[in-house]
Amino acid sequence: MYVVTPYPNTAYALDLSKPGPSIKWKFDPNPSPQAIGKACCDAVIRGWAYADGKLIYNMLDDHTVAVDAATGKQAWRTAMDDVKHGVTLTQSAFVADGKVFVGNSGGEMGVNGWLAALDVATGKELWRAHAVGSDKDVRIDNTFKPYYDWMKGKDLGINTWPSGAWDTGAGASWGFVSYDEKTKTLYYGTSNPGPRVPVQRPGDNLWTSAMFARDPETGMAKWAYQFTPHDQWDYDGVNEAVLLDMPINGKMRHTLVHFDRNTYAYTIDRNTGEVLLANNFAYQNWSTGFDMKTGRPTVDPAREPKPGVKIDRVCPPDIGQKDWEPPAFNPNTGLLYVGVFNICMGLTDHEVSYIAGTPYDGMEMERFSVDGPDGNWGGLIAWDPAHGKKIWEVPEKFMVMSGVIATASNLIFYGTTDGWFRAVDAWTGKVLWSQKLGSGIIGQPITYMGPDHRQYVAVAAGVGGAAMVQKDRPGFLPRGNTIYVFSVDGDTIQTAADTAPTPVGAVAAQQ
């Protein structure tokens, strides 16, 4: 098992064939401490990739590193940007087609967003595509075919902005990347426009809060779709794209499903960018509807920020009713399982000036439950992506910010930020098992077959980042740095040599 920590981005290899387990090797990359002061949203990391015997991941100080998975020795390290500009790397590196794909963070720092491709073998940069700027910078040419007319035109990454504003317009690519091997297409999203004060950047602000489909070999854009034109609430568009082939209205379609922070669940034709379904998966009040003909949401003017004017209730808040945490798909049920929030914000904007390497923000807010002071802050939902509707929900007192994992035995595992790790029935949502851990959970669970040929589920307990908006709520559990491993088969497990068997669901490994 390989584990990479948040800053200082230390990597560990754990030998699961040994009781305990034992640490096989440890890699200390020693990133620059300057990165801590430039990270907008905590010193987090969202995962790592494996390819050709290498563990590949991003470091907060703008380097991507490859480590020999057998020895823990560095294979290569590539500088991607300069933290002095406010750029950091928190994204999970993604490998496909012999390349490593890396995107930047720093949308609140006025950076210019990008996604780059590196060679897996050497770390050499092969291409880089920006989210804003000229068609050349964005890697758009005459093969670019967006579905909707309002996204057709020349240099829209400049012309949908006030003069010069695009250069500090953000569009960071800090979320997850997906890949369709059959069509050789990458899918990924871009962040909010900068600054977060909308009156300073009138226009649609393309290509922020959007999704790109790109050729992984050349980086050229195939199509794009903007989820929240002129994003006024920091909704971003970086959440994952789940690639599913399924019938929509009686016709088999090659789709991607995206749960946006703006609270619309999109089912999109992944070959063309056409929106097939757009439905709310949780409560929102910023939009009064969705125009399927134009592919645009309709904005409620009462929720539009104006400098110095407080809006008491905008739902969802900046972090959405779902953030970057991935859902899970169960092909037996045909459902997606999604950790969600149930929150709103009070909002006040003020105009700001750009200073390189400092926050370019201007949004002040407080978050609270949709249902009042004693209301729930989150839950787990089962979503039917072929019909755009919620099937069931497990309400939770705190935000569900872990990812979700599904097993072939129709179990769904997830964690809560008050420390509960649960297994529920994929068909009904019935909670089958819960274990209180030593910290809240925002890590993605995994499941694997151990060296003993038994199935396990593992999760990292620990909180940070956006989870800290709950820090003043009684019951919030902000501890961490523990990996918990549980048996899935219902039998007892052994935690260390010469110890007695422990009860079902007991901790098998802590490190």
Coordinates of C-alpha atoms in Angstrom, one line a residue:
M1 CA 0.0 0.0 0.0
Y2 CA 1.3 3.4 -1.0
V3 CA 0.4 6.6 1.0
V4 CA 1.3 10.2 0.3
T5 CA 0.7 12.9 2.9
P6 CA -0.3 16.5 2.6
Y7 CA 2.6 19.0 2.9
P8 CA 5.5 18.0 3.3
N9 CA 4.2 15.4 0.8
T10 CA 6.0 12.4 2.3
A11 CA 5.4 9.1 0.6
Y12 CA 5.3 5.7 2.3
A13 CA 5.3 2.1 1.1
L14 CA 3.6 -0.2 3.6
D15 CA 4.3 -3.9 3.4
L16 CA 0.9 -5.6 3.8
S17 CA 2.4 -9.1 4.0
K18 CA 3.7 -8.2 7.5
P19 CA 1.6 -7.8 10.6
G20 CA 1.2 -4.2 11.7
P21 CA 2.0 -3.4 8.8
S22 CA 5.7 -2.4 8.5
I23 CA 7.1 0.5 6.5
K24 CA 9.0 -0.7 3.6
W25 CA 10.4 2.7 2.6
K26 CA 9.8 6.4 3.2
F27 CA 10.5 9.2 0.7
D28 CA 11.0 12.8 1.9
P29 CA 10.8 15.2 -1.1
N30 CA 11.5 18.3 1.0
P31 CA 9.3 20.8 -0.8
S32 CA 9.8 24.5 -0.4
P33 CA 8.2 25.9 2.8
Q34 CA 7.2 29.0 0.7
A35 CA 4.3 26.9 -0.6
I36 CA 2.5 26.9 2.7
G37 CA 2.0 30.7 2.6
K38 CA 0.7 30.5 -1.0
A39 CA -1.9 27.7 -0.6
C40 CA -5.4 29.2 -0.8
C41 CA -7.2 26.3 0.8
D42 CA -4.9 24.4 3.1
A43 CA -1.9 22.2 2.3
V44 CA -3.8 19.3 0.9
I45 CA -3.2 16.6 -1.7
R46 CA -5.9 14.7 -3.5
G47 CA -4.1 11.5 -4.6
W48 CA -1.3 10.0 -6.6
A49 CA -0.9 7.9 -9.8
Y50 CA 1.0 4.7 -10.6
A51 CA 2.6 3.9 -13.9
D52 CA 5.6 1.8 -15.1
G53 CA 6.8 1.0 -11.7
K54 CA 6.6 4.6 -10.5
L55 CA 4.5 6.4 -7.9
I56 CA 3.8 9.8 -9.4
Y57 CA 2.3 12.8 -7.5
N58 CA 2.2 16.5 -7.2
M59 CA 3.8 18.5 -4.4
L60 CA 2.5 21.8 -2.9
D61 CA 5.5 23.7 -4.1
D62 CA 4.7 23.2 -7.9
H63 CA 6.8 20.1 -8.6
T64 CA 5.6 16.8 -9.9
V65 CA 7.8 13.9 -8.7
A66 CA 8.1 10.2 -9.7
V67 CA 9.4 7.7 -7.2
D68 CA 10.5 4.2 -7.8
A69 CA 7.7 2.1 -6.3
A70 CA 10.1 -0.7 -5.4
T71 CA 12.9 1.3 -3.7
G72 CA 11.5 4.7 -2.8
K73 CA 14.2 6.5 -4.8
Q74 CA 13.4 9.5 -6.9
A75 CA 13.1 8.8 -10.6
W76 CA 12.5 12.3 -11.8
R77 CA 11.2 15.7 -10.6
T78 CA 9.7 18.4 -12.8
A79 CA 9.1 22.1 -11.9
M80 CA 5.7 23.1 -13.2
D81 CA 5.4 26.7 -11.9
D82 CA 6.6 29.2 -9.3
V83 CA 4.9 29.4 -5.9
K84 CA 5.8 33.1 -5.8
H85 CA 3.0 33.7 -8.3
G86 CA 0.4 32.1 -6.0
V87 CA 0.3 28.7 -7.9
T88 CA 0.3 25.5 -5.9
L89 CA -0.3 21.9 -6.9
T90 CA -2.9 19.9 -4.9
Q91 CA -4.5 17.9 -7.7
S92 CA -4.1 14.1 -8.0
A93 CA -1.8 13.4 -11.0
F94 CA -3.4 11.3 -13.6
V95 CA -1.8 8.8 -16.0
A96 CA -3.1 7.8 -19.4
D97 CA -1.6 7.1 -22.9
G98 CA 2.0 7.2 -21.6
K99 CA 1.6 10.6 -20.1
V100 CA 1.1 12.2 -16.7
F101 CA -1.5 15.0 -16.6
V102 CA -1.1 17.8 -14.1
G103 CA -3.3 20.8 -13.3
N104 CA -2.6 23.8 -11.1
S105 CA -4.4 25.3 -8.0
G106 CA -4.7 28.9 -7.0
G107 CA -8.0 30.2 -8.4
E108 CA -8.3 32.5 -5.4
M109 CA -4.8 34.0 -6.1
G110 CA -5.5 35.3 -9.6
V111 CA -3.4 32.7 -11.4
N112 CA -3.9 31.7 -15.0
G113 CA -5.2 28.1 -15.0
W114 CA -3.6 25.3 -17.0
L115 CA -3.4 21.5 -17.5
A116 CA -0.1 20.0 -18.7
A117 CA 1.1 16.7 -20.0
L118 CA 4.4 15.1 -19.0
D119 CA 6.2 12.1 -20.3
V120 CA 5.9 9.2 -17.8
A121 CA 9.4 8.0 -18.4
T122 CA 11.3 11.3 -18.1
G123 CA 9.0 13.9 -16.7
K124 CA 9.5 16.1 -19.7
E125 CA 6.7 18.5 -20.4
L126 CA 5.0 17.7 -23.7
W127 CA 2.2 20.4 -23.9
R128 CA 0.3 22.9 -21.7
A129 CA -3.2 24.2 -22.3
H130 CA -4.5 27.3 -20.5
A131 CA -8.1 27.9 -19.4
V132 CA -8.2 31.5 -20.4
G133 CA -6.4 33.6 -23.0
S134 CA -6.1 33.3 -26.8
D135 CA -7.2 30.3 -28.7
K136 CA -3.5 29.5 -29.1
D137 CA -3.0 29.5 -25.3
V138 CA -6.1 27.5 -24.7
R139 CA -5.1 25.1 -27.5
I140 CA -8.2 25.7 -29.7
D141 CA -8.2 25.3 -33.5
N142 CA -10.6 24.6 -36.2
T143 CA -11.3 21.1 -34.9
F144 CA -12.9 22.6 -31.8
K145 CA -16.6 21.8 -31.8
P146 CA -18.6 23.1 -28.8
Y147 CA -22.2 22.0 -28.9
Y148 CA -23.8 25.4 -28.0
D149 CA -23.6 28.5 -30.2
W150 CA -22.7 30.8 -27.4
M151 CA -19.4 29.0 -26.9
K152 CA -18.5 29.3 -30.6
G153 CA -16.3 32.2 -31.8
K154 CA -12.7 33.3 -31.9
D155 CA -10.5 34.0 -28.8
L156 CA -13.5 33.7 -26.4
G157 CA -10.9 33.2 -23.5
I158 CA -10.2 36.9 -24.1
N159 CA -13.3 38.4 -25.6
T160 CA -15.7 37.3 -22.8
W161 CA -13.7 39.4 -20.3
P162 CA -13.1 43.1 -19.8
S163 CA -9.9 44.3 -21.3
G164 CA -6.9 42.5 -19.8
A165 CA -8.9 40.9 -17.0
W166 CA -8.5 37.3 -18.4
D167 CA -4.8 37.3 -17.5
T168 CA -5.6 37.0 -13.8
G169 CA -8.9 35.2 -14.5
A170 CA -8.0 31.9 -12.8
G171 CA -9.7 28.8 -14.3
A172 CA -7.3 26.5 -12.3
S173 CA -7.5 22.8 -13.0
W174 CA -7.2 21.3 -9.5
G175 CA -9.9 18.6 -9.8
F176 CA -9.8 15.1 -11.3
V177 CA -9.1 14.0 -14.9
S178 CA -11.0 11.2 -16.7
Y179 CA -10.0 9.4 -19.8
D180 CA -12.0 7.5 -22.6
E181 CA -9.5 5.0 -24.0
K182 CA -11.7 4.2 -27.1
T183 CA -12.0 7.8 -28.3
K184 CA -8.6 8.9 -26.9
T185 CA -10.2 11.8 -25.0
L186 CA -9.4 13.5 -21.7
Y187 CA -12.0 15.2 -19.6
Y188 CA -11.4 17.7 -16.8
G189 CA -12.8 20.9 -15.3
T190 CA -11.7 24.4 -14.6
S191 CA -12.1 26.6 -11.5
N192 CA -13.9 29.8 -10.7
P193 CA -13.0 33.1 -12.5
G194 CA -11.0 35.7 -10.6
P195 CA -11.5 37.7 -8.7
R196 CA -14.6 36.3 -7.0
V197 CA -16.2 39.7 -7.3
P198 CA -18.4 39.5 -10.4
V199 CA -18.8 43.3 -11.1
Q200 CA -15.0 43.4 -11.8
R201 CA -15.3 41.0 -14.7
P202 CA -18.6 41.3 -16.6
G203 CA -19.1 38.7 -19.3
D204 CA -19.3 34.9 -19.4
N205 CA -15.6 34.6 -18.4
L206 CA -14.8 31.7 -20.7
W207 CA -13.3 29.1 -20.1
T208 CA -13.7 29.2 -16.3
S209 CA -16.1 26.9 -14.4
A210 CA -16.2 24.7 -17.4
M211 CA -15.2 21.2 -18.7
F212 CA -12.8 20.5 -21.5
A213 CA -12.6 17.4 -23.7
R214 CA -9.0 17.2 -25.1
D215 CA -6.8 15.0 -27.3
P216 CA -4.2 13.6 -24.9
E217 CA -1.5 13.4 -27.6
T218 CA -1.7 17.1 -28.7
G219 CA -3.6 18.8 -26.0
M220 CA -6.0 20.3 -28.5
A221 CA -9.6 20.9 -27.3
K222 CA -12.3 18.8 -28.9
W223 CA -15.2 20.6 -27.1
A224 CA -16.0 22.5 -24.0
Y225 CA -19.0 23.3 -21.9
Q226 CA -19.3 26.0 -19.2
F227 CA -21.4 24.9 -16.2
T228 CA -21.8 28.4 -14.6
P229 CA -21.4 31.3 -17.0
H230 CA -20.0 34.4 -15.2
D231 CA -19.6 32.3 -12.0
Q232 CA -20.5 34.7 -9.2
W233 CA -20.3 32.4 -6.2
D234 CA -17.0 30.4 -6.7
Y235 CA -18.8 27.2 -7.8
D236 CA -15.9 26.1 -10.1
G237 CA -16.3 23.2 -12.5
V238 CA -13.6 20.9 -11.3
N239 CA -15.6 18.1 -9.9
E240 CA -15.1 14.7 -11.6
A241 CA -16.6 13.3 -14.8
V242 CA -17.9 9.8 -14.4
L243 CA -17.9 8.1 -17.8
L244 CA -21.0 5.8 -18.3
D245 CA -22.6 4.2 -21.4
M246 CA -26.3 4.0 -20.7
P247 CA -29.7 4.5 -22.4
I248 CA -31.2 8.0 -22.2
N249 CA -34.8 8.3 -23.5
G250 CA -34.5 4.9 -25.1
K251 CA -31.3 5.6 -27.0
M252 CA -27.8 4.3 -25.9
R253 CA -25.5 7.2 -25.2
H254 CA -21.9 7.6 -24.3
T255 CA -22.1 10.0 -21.4
L256 CA -20.2 11.7 -18.7
V257 CA -22.0 12.5 -15.4
H258 CA -20.9 15.5 -13.4
F259 CA -22.2 16.7 -10.0
D260 CA -21.3 20.4 -10.1
R261 CA -20.8 22.6 -7.1
N262 CA -23.7 24.7 -8.5
T263 CA -26.0 21.7 -7.5
Y264 CA -26.9 20.6 -11.0
A265 CA -26.2 17.0 -11.8
Y266 CA -25.3 16.9 -15.5
T267 CA -25.6 13.9 -17.8
I268 CA -23.7 15.0 -21.0
D269 CA -23.0 13.3 -24.3
R270 CA -19.2 12.9 -23.9
N271 CA -18.6 12.9 -27.7
T272 CA -20.4 16.2 -28.4
G273 CA -20.8 18.2 -25.1
E274 CA -24.6 18.2 -25.4
V275 CA -26.4 18.4 -22.1
L276 CA -28.9 15.5 -22.0
L277 CA -30.1 16.0 -18.4
A278 CA -29.6 18.8 -15.8
N279 CA -31.3 18.3 -12.5
N280 CA -30.7 19.5 -8.9
F281 CA -29.3 16.8 -6.7
A282 CA -29.7 19.0 -3.5
Y283 CA -31.2 22.2 -2.5
Q284 CA -30.3 25.5 -4.3
N285 CA -31.8 28.9 -4.7
W286 CA -29.3 30.8 -7.0
S287 CA -31.0 29.4 -10.2
T288 CA -34.6 29.4 -11.2
G289 CA -34.3 26.7 -13.8
F290 CA -32.2 25.3 -16.7
D291 CA -32.7 26.1 -20.4
M292 CA -32.1 22.8 -22.2
K293 CA -32.1 24.5 -25.6
T294 CA -29.2 26.9 -24.8
G295 CA -27.5 24.8 -22.1
R296 CA -27.6 27.7 -19.7
P297 CA -28.9 27.9 -16.1
T298 CA -31.2 30.9 -15.4
V299 CA -30.0 33.1 -12.5
D300 CA -32.1 34.6 -9.8
P301 CA -31.1 38.3 -9.7
A302 CA -31.8 38.4 -6.0
R303 CA -28.8 36.1 -5.4
E304 CA -26.3 38.1 -7.5
P305 CA -23.6 39.7 -5.3
K306 CA -23.0 43.5 -5.3
P307 CA -20.1 45.1 -3.5
G308 CA -21.0 46.2 0.0
V309 CA -24.5 44.6 -0.1
K310 CA -25.1 41.6 2.1
I311 CA -27.1 38.7 0.7
D312 CA -28.5 36.7 3.7
R313 CA -29.0 33.4 2.0
V314 CA -27.4 31.9 -1.1
C315 CA -27.6 28.2 -1.6
P316 CA -25.3 26.4 -2.1
P317 CA -22.3 28.3 -0.7
D318 CA -19.0 28.6 -2.4
I319 CA -18.0 25.0 -1.7
G320 CA -21.3 23.8 -3.3
Q321 CA -23.6 21.0 -2.1
K322 CA -20.8 18.7 -3.2
D323 CA -17.1 19.4 -3.5
W324 CA -14.3 17.5 -5.2
E325 CA -14.9 14.2 -3.4
P326 CA -15.6 11.4 -5.9
P327 CA -18.8 9.4 -6.1
A328 CA -19.0 5.7 -6.8
F329 CA -21.0 3.7 -9.4
N330 CA -22.6 0.3 -8.9
P331 CA -23.4 -1.4 -12.2
N332 CA -25.8 -3.8 -10.5
T333 CA -28.1 -1.0 -9.4
G334 CA -27.2 1.5 -12.2
L335 CA -26.9 4.2 -9.5
L336 CA -24.2 6.7 -8.4
Y337 CA -23.6 7.2 -4.7
V338 CA -22.6 10.7 -3.8
G339 CA -21.6 12.5 -0.6
V340 CA -23.5 15.8 -0.4
F341 CA -23.8 18.9 1.7
N342 CA -27.0 20.7 2.9
I343 CA -25.7 24.2 3.5
C344 CA -26.1 27.9 2.4
M345 CA -24.1 31.1 2.9
G346 CA -24.5 34.7 3.8
L347 CA -22.4 36.7 1.3
T348 CA -20.8 40.2 1.1
D349 CA -18.5 41.2 -1.8
H350 CA -16.0 44.0 -1.9
E351 CA -13.8 45.1 -4.8
V352 CA -10.1 44.1 -4.7
S353 CA -6.8 44.8 -6.5
Y354 CA -4.5 42.2 -7.9
I355 CA -1.1 41.8 -6.2
A356 CA 0.9 38.8 -7.5
G357 CA 1.1 35.9 -5.0
T358 CA -1.6 37.3 -2.7
P359 CA -5.3 36.5 -2.4
Y360 CA -7.4 38.0 -5.3
D361 CA -10.7 37.2 -3.7
G362 CA -13.2 39.8 -2.3
M363 CA -15.8 37.4 -1.0
E364 CA -16.7 37.3 2.6
M365 CA -19.2 34.6 3.8
E366 CA -20.5 32.5 6.6
R367 CA -22.0 29.0 6.0
F368 CA -25.0 27.4 7.8
S369 CA -27.4 24.5 7.4
V370 CA -30.3 24.8 4.9
D371 CA -32.6 23.7 7.7
G372 CA -31.5 26.2 10.4
P373 CA -29.2 26.0 13.5
D374 CA -30.1 22.4 14.4
G375 CA -30.3 21.1 10.8
N376 CA -28.2 18.4 9.1
W377 CA -25.2 19.6 7.2
G378 CA -24.9 16.6 4.8
G379 CA -25.8 13.1 3.6
L380 CA -25.2 10.3 1.2
I381 CA -27.5 10.1 -1.8
A382 CA -28.2 7.4 -4.5
W383 CA -28.6 9.1 -7.9
D384 CA -30.1 7.6 -11.1
P385 CA -28.0 9.2 -13.8
A386 CA -30.2 7.9 -16.7
H387 CA -33.2 9.8 -15.4
G388 CA -31.7 12.6 -13.3
K389 CA -33.4 11.8 -10.0
K390 CA -32.5 11.0 -6.4
I391 CA -33.5 7.5 -5.3
W392 CA -32.7 7.6 -1.5
E393 CA -30.7 9.6 1.0
V394 CA -29.0 8.9 4.3
P395 CA -29.0 12.2 6.2
E396 CA -25.9 13.1 8.3
K397 CA -25.4 15.8 10.9
F398 CA -22.1 16.8 9.3
M399 CA -20.9 17.2 5.7
V400 CA -20.0 14.0 3.9
M401 CA -16.6 15.0 2.5
S402 CA -15.0 11.6 2.0
G403 CA -15.2 9.9 -1.3
V404 CA -17.4 6.9 -1.8
I405 CA -16.5 3.3 -2.7
A406 CA -18.8 0.6 -4.0
T407 CA -18.2 -3.2 -3.8
A408 CA -19.5 -6.0 -6.0
S409 CA -21.3 -7.3 -2.9
N410 CA -23.5 -4.2 -3.0
L411 CA -21.9 -2.4 -0.1
I412 CA -21.3 1.4 -0.2
F413 CA -18.7 2.8 2.2
Y414 CA -18.2 6.4 3.1
G415 CA -17.1 8.6 6.0
T416 CA -18.3 11.7 7.8
T417 CA -16.5 14.7 9.2
D418 CA -17.6 13.8 12.7
G419 CA -15.7 10.5 12.4
W420 CA -18.2 7.9 11.4
F421 CA -17.2 5.3 8.8
R422 CA -20.3 3.5 7.4
A423 CA -21.4 0.7 5.2
V424 CA -24.8 0.9 3.6
D425 CA -26.9 -1.3 1.3
A426 CA -26.6 -0.1 -2.3
W427 CA -30.2 -0.9 -3.1
T428 CA -32.0 0.6 0.0
G429 CA -29.5 2.9 1.7
K430 CA -30.0 1.0 5.0
V431 CA -27.0 1.5 7.3
L432 CA -25.5 -2.0 7.9
W433 CA -22.4 -1.1 9.9
S434 CA -20.8 2.0 11.5
Q435 CA -17.5 2.5 13.3
K436 CA -16.5 5.7 15.1
L437 CA -12.9 6.6 14.1
G438 CA -10.5 8.9 15.9
S439 CA -11.0 11.8 13.5
G440 CA -13.4 13.2 10.9
I441 CA -12.9 11.7 7.4
I442 CA -12.2 13.5 4.1
G443 CA -10.1 10.8 2.5
Q444 CA -11.2 8.5 -0.3
P445 CA -11.9 4.9 0.8
I446 CA -10.3 2.1 -1.2
T447 CA -11.0 -1.6 -1.4
Y448 CA -8.4 -4.3 -2.2
M449 CA -7.6 -8.0 -2.0
G450 CA -4.9 -8.5 0.5
P451 CA -1.9 -10.9 0.3
D452 CA -4.1 -13.4 2.3
H453 CA -6.7 -13.3 -0.6
R454 CA -9.3 -11.5 1.6
Q455 CA -11.0 -8.3 0.8
Y456 CA -10.4 -5.2 2.8
V457 CA -11.5 -1.6 2.8
A458 CA -9.2 1.2 3.9
V459 CA -9.7 4.9 4.7
A460 CA -7.5 7.7 5.9
A461 CA -9.0 9.6 8.8
G462 CA -8.1 13.3 9.1
V463 CA -9.6 16.6 8.2
G464 CA -8.5 19.9 6.7
G465 CA -9.4 22.2 3.8
A466 CA -13.0 23.1 3.4
A467 CA -14.1 20.8 6.2
M468 CA -12.9 23.4 8.7
V469 CA -16.0 25.5 8.0
Q470 CA -17.6 23.2 10.6
K471 CA -14.9 23.8 13.3
D472 CA -17.2 25.5 15.7
R473 CA -19.9 22.9 15.6
P474 CA -20.1 20.5 18.6
G475 CA -19.1 17.0 17.5
F476 CA -16.7 18.1 14.7
L477 CA -13.6 15.9 15.0
P478 CA -10.5 17.7 13.6
R479 CA -7.8 15.2 14.3
G480 CA -6.1 12.8 11.9
N481 CA -3.1 11.1 10.4
T482 CA -4.4 7.5 10.8
I483 CA -5.1 4.9 8.2
Y484 CA -7.8 2.4 9.2
V485 CA -8.2 -1.0 7.4
F486 CA -11.2 -3.2 7.9
S487 CA -12.1 -6.7 6.7
V488 CA -15.1 -6.8 4.4
D489 CA -15.8 -10.6 4.6
G490 CA -17.3 -10.4 8.1
D491 CA -14.6 -12.6 9.8
T492 CA -12.2 -11.6 12.4
I493 CA -8.8 -10.2 11.5
Q494 CA -5.3 -10.2 13.0
T495 CA -3.7 -6.8 13.7
A496 CA -0.2 -7.9 14.7
A497 CA 1.9 -11.0 15.4
D498 CA 1.0 -12.9 18.5
T499 CA -2.2 -11.0 19.1
A500 CA -5.6 -12.5 19.6
P501 CA -8.2 -12.1 16.8
T502 CA -10.1 -8.9 17.0
P503 CA -13.8 -8.3 16.5
V504 CA -15.3 -7.9 13.1
G505 CA -14.6 -4.4 11.7
A506 CA -11.7 -3.8 14.0
V507 CA -8.7 -1.8 12.9
A508 CA -6.2 -4.0 11.0
A509 CA -3.6 -1.3 10.3
Q510 CA -2.8 2.1 11.7
Q511 CA 0.1 4.1 10.5

